[in-house]
Coordinates of C-alpha atoms in Angstrom, one line a residue:
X91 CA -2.7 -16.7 17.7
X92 CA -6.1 -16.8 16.0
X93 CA -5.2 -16.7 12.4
X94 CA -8.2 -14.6 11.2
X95 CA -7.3 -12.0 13.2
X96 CA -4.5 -10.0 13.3
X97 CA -2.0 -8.6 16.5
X98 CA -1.5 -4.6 16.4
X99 CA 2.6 -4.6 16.6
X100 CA 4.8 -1.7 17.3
X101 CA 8.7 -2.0 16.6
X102 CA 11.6 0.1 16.6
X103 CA 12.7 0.7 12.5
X104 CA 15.7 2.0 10.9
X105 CA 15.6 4.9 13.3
X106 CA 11.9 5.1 13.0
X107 CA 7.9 3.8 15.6
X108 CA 6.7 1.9 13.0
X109 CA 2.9 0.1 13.3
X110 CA 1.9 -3.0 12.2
X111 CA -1.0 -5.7 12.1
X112 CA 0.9 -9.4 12.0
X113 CA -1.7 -12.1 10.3
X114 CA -1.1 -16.0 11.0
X115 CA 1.2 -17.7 12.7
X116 CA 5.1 -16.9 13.4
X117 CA 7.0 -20.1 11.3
X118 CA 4.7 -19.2 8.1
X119 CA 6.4 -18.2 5.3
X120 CA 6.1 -14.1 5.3
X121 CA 4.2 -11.6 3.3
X122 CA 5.1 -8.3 3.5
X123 CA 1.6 -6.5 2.6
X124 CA 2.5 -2.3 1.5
X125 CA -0.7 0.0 1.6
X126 CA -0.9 2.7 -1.1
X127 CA 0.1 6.8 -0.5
X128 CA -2.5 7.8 1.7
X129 CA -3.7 4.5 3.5
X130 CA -2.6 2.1 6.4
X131 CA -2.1 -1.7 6.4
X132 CA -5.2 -2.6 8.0
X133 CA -6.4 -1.9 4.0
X134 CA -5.2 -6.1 3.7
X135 CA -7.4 -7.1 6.1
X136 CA -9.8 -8.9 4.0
X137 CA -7.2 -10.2 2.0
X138 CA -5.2 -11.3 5.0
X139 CA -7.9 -13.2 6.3
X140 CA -8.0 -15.2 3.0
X141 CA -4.5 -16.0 3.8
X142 CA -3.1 -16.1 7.1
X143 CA -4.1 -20.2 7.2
X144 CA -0.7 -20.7 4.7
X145 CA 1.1 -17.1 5.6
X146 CA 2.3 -14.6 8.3
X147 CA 1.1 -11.5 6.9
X148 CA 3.0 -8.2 7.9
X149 CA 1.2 -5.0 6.9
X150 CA 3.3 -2.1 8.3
X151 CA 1.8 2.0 8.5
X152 CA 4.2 3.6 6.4
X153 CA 5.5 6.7 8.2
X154 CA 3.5 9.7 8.4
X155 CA 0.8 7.5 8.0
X156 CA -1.5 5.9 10.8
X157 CA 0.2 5.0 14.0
X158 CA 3.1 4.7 12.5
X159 CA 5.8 7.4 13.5
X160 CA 5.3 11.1 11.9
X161 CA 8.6 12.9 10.1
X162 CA 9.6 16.6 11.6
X163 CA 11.6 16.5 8.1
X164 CA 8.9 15.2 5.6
X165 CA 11.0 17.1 2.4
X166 CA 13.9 14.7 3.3
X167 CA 12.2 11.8 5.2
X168 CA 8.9 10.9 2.8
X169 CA 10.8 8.9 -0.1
X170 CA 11.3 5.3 -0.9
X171 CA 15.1 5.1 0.2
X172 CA 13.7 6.0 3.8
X173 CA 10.9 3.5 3.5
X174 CA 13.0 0.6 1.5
X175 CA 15.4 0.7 4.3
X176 CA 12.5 0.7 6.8
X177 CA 11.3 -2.5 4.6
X178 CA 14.4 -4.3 5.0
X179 CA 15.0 -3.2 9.1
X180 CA 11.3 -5.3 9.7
X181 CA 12.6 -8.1 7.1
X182 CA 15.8 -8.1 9.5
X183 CA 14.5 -7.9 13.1
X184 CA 11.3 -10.4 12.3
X185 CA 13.8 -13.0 10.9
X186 CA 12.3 -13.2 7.3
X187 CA 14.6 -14.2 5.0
X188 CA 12.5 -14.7 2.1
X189 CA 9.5 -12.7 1.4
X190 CA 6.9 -12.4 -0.9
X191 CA 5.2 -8.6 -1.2
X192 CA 1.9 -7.2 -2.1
X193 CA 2.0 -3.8 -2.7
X194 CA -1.3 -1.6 -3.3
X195 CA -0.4 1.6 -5.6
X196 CA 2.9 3.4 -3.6
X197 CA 3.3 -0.1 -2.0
X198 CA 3.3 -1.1 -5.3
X199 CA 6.0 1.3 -7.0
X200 CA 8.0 0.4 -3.3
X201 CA 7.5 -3.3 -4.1
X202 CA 9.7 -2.8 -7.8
X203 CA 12.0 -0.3 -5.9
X204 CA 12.8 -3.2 -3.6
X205 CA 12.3 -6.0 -5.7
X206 CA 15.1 -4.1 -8.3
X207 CA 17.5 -3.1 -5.7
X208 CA 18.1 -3.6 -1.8
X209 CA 15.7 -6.6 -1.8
X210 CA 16.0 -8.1 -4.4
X211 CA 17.3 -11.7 -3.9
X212 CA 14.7 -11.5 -0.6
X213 CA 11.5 -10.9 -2.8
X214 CA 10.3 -14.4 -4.4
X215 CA 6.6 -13.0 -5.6
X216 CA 5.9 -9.5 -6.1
X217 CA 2.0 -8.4 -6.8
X218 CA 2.1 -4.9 -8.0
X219 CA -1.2 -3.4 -7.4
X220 CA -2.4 -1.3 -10.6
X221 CA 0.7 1.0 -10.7
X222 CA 3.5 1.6 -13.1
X223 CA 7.2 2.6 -13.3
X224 CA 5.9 5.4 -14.3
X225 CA 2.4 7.4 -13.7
X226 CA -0.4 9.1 -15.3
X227 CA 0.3 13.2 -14.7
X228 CA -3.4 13.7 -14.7
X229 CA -3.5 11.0 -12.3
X230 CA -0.8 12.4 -10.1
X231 CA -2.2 15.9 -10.1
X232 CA -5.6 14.5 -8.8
X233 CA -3.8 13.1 -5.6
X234 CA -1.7 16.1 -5.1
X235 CA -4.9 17.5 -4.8
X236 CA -7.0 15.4 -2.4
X237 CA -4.0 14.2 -0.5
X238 CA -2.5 17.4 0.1
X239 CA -5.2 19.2 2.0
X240 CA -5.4 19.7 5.6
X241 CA -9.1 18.7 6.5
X242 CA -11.5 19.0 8.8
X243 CA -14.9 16.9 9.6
X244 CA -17.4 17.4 12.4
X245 CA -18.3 13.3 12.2
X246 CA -17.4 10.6 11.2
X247 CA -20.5 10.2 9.2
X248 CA -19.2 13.4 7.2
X249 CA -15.5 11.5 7.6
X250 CA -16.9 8.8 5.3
X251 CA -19.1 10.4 2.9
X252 CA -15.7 12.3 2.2
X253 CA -14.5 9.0 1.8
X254 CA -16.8 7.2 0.1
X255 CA -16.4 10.0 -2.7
X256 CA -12.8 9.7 -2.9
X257 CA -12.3 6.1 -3.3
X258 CA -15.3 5.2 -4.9
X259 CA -13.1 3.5 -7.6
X260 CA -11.5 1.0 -5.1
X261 CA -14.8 -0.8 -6.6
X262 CA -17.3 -3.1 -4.2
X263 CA -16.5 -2.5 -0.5
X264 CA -19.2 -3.6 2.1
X265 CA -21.0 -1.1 4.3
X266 CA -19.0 -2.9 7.8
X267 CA -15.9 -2.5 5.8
X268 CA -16.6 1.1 4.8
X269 CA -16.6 1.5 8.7
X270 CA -13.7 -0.1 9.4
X271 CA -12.1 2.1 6.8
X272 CA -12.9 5.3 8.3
X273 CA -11.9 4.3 11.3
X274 CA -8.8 3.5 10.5
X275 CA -8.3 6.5 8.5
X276 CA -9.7 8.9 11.1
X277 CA -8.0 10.9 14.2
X278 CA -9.4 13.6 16.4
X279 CA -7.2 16.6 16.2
X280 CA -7.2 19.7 19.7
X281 CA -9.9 21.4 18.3
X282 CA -12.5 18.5 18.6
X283 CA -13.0 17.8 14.7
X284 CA -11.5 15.0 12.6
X285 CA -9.0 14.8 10.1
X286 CA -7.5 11.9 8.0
X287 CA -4.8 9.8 9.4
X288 CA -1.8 11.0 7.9
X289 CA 0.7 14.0 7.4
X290 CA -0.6 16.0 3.8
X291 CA 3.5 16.6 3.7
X292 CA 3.4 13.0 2.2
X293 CA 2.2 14.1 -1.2
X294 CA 5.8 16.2 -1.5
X295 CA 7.4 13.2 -2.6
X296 CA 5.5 14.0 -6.1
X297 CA 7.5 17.5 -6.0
X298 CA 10.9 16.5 -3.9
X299 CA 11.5 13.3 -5.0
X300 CA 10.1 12.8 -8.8
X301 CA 12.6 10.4 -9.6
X302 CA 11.0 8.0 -7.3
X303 CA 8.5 7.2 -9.4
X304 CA 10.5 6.8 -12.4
X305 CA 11.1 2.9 -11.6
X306 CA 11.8 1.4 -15.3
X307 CA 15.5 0.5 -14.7
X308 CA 14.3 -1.0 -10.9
X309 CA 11.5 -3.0 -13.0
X310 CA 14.0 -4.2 -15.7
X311 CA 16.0 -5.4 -12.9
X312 CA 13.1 -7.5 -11.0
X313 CA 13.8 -11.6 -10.8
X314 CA 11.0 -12.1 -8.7
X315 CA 7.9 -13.4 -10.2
X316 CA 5.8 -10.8 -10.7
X317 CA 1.5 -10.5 -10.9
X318 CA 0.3 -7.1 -11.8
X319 CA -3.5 -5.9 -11.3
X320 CA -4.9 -3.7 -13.2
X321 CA -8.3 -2.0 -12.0
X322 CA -10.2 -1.9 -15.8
X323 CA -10.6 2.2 -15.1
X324 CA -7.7 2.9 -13.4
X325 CA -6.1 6.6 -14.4
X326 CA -2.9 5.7 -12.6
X327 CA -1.7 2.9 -14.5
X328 CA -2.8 3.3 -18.3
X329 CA -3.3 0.9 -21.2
X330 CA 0.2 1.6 -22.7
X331 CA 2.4 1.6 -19.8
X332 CA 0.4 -1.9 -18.3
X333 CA 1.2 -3.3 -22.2
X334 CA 5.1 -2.1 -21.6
X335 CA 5.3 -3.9 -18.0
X336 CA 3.9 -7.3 -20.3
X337 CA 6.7 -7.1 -22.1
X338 CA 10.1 -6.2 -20.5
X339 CA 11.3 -6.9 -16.8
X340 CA 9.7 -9.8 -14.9
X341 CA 7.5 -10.0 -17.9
X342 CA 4.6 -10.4 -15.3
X343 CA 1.7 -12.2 -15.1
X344 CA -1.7 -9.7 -15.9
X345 CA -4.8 -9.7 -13.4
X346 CA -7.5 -7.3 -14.9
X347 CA -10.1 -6.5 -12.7
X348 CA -13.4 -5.4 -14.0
X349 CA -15.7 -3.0 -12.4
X350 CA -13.0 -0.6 -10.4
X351 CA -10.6 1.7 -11.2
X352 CA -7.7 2.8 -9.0
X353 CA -7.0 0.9 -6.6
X354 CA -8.6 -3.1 -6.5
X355 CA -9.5 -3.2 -2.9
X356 CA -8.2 -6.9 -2.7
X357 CA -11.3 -7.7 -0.9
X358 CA -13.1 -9.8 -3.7
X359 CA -12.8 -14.0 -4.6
X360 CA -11.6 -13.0 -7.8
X361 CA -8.7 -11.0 -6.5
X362 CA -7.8 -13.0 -3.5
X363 CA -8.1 -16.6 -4.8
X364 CA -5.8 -15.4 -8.2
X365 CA -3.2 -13.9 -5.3
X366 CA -3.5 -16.8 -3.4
X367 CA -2.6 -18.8 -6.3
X368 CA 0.2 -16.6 -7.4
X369 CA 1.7 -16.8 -4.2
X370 CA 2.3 -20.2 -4.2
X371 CA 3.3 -20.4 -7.6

């Protein structure tokens, strides 16, 4: 397998079609590479490329996201105990023992939901991707909002201006990636018209499932060693809670990237070469 590009994967989960790109070769040691609320795992493909020569990097679809199998039962289905349990079904059936996980925003909070609980001697390294135990409510109410909608497009030029708008605070993403992006974040609905790739139910985690992002006893029980980004405008993970994190837990490691707000794409040498490091810390 070429290790600069990835194999699209599908495999029978904890009940669940899950979707996934696999990066580098099979005796590697793994990464497990968790997207943020609203995205896919083909979001680590810049960063994957960076490391697939020294990992096999698995970046699932989340369900009710991508091609990843959709809930009929999103109230009951769209929470971390159905996604942790997915987590540790792919852990199980692609015979990795030992992981080390990268988790962008939601893959983030699941990262410390894991890392505290059901995997928690399995996770090594842990990268939390500027998010929190707990969240910004401003910040929360403006994905509720964006997330939530059912929408419609006539192109996929409109697709990514919509885009482009949305996560302009991911920071510097080249025009090819852009494409790739919307591509990935695109499907054609009956009508003819285009629509993001993933159930709006997703965003009733927020309103059924509150405590899930309410992760300081998870974080206080982290061993893993722990890096934590933190995009220098993010709204989602503020000043105070990032100086908490410092100081209690995992006591992690702090990667402050300048110039972008919430999310770090993971696509820049400053981000990737400190991750690389990390992981082989």
């Amino acid at each position: 397998m070429p290790g600069n590009q990835p194999i699209s994967k599908y495999i029978d989960c904890a009940g669940w079609e899950i979707h996934y790109l696999e990066w580098g070769e099979p005796h590697l040691p793994p990464v497990l590479a968790w997207h943020g609320l609203a995205r896919v795992g083909q979001d680590f493909d810049a960063l994957a490329r960076e490391l697939a020569d020294e990992y096999r990097i698995i970046a699932p679809d989340t369900i009710g996201r991508g091609l990843s199998q959709w809930s009929n039962n999103g109230d009951n289905d769209y929470c971390f105990e159905v996604y942790a349990q997915i987590a540790l079904g792919l852990c199980d059936q692609l015979g990795m023992e030992e992981i080390r996980w990268i988790g962008t925003s939601m893959g983030g909070s699941l990262g410390m939901w894991a890392a505290g609980g059901l995997l928690k001697k399995r996770i090594s390294h842990l990268v939390i991707n500027d998010i929190g135990p707990d969240l910004a409510q401003d910040a929360i109410e403006r994905i509720i909002t964006y997330v939530g909608k059912s929408l419609e497009f006539n192109s996929m030029n409109e697709l990514e201006r919509y885009l482009r708008n949305i996560y302009a605070p991911f920071g510097y993403i080249p025009g090819d990636e852009w494409r790739r992006i919307v591509e990935a974040s695109s499907r054609r609905m009956p009508n003819g018209k285009l629509t993001t790739h993933y159930d709006p139910k997703i965003v009733r985690q927020f309103v059924v499932h509150p405590d899930d992002w309410s992760l300081w006893d998870e974080y206080d029980s982290i061993i893993a060693k722990t890096l934590l980004l933190r995009g220098e405008y993010s709204d989602l993970l503020t000043i105070e809670t990032t100086d908490e994190m410092l100081n209690r837990g995992a006591c992690p490691t702090l990667l402050e990237c300048k110039g972008c707000g919430h999310a770090p794409a993971l696509n820049v040498p400053f981000q990737t070469e400190a991750i690389k490091v990390f992981l082989s810390s």
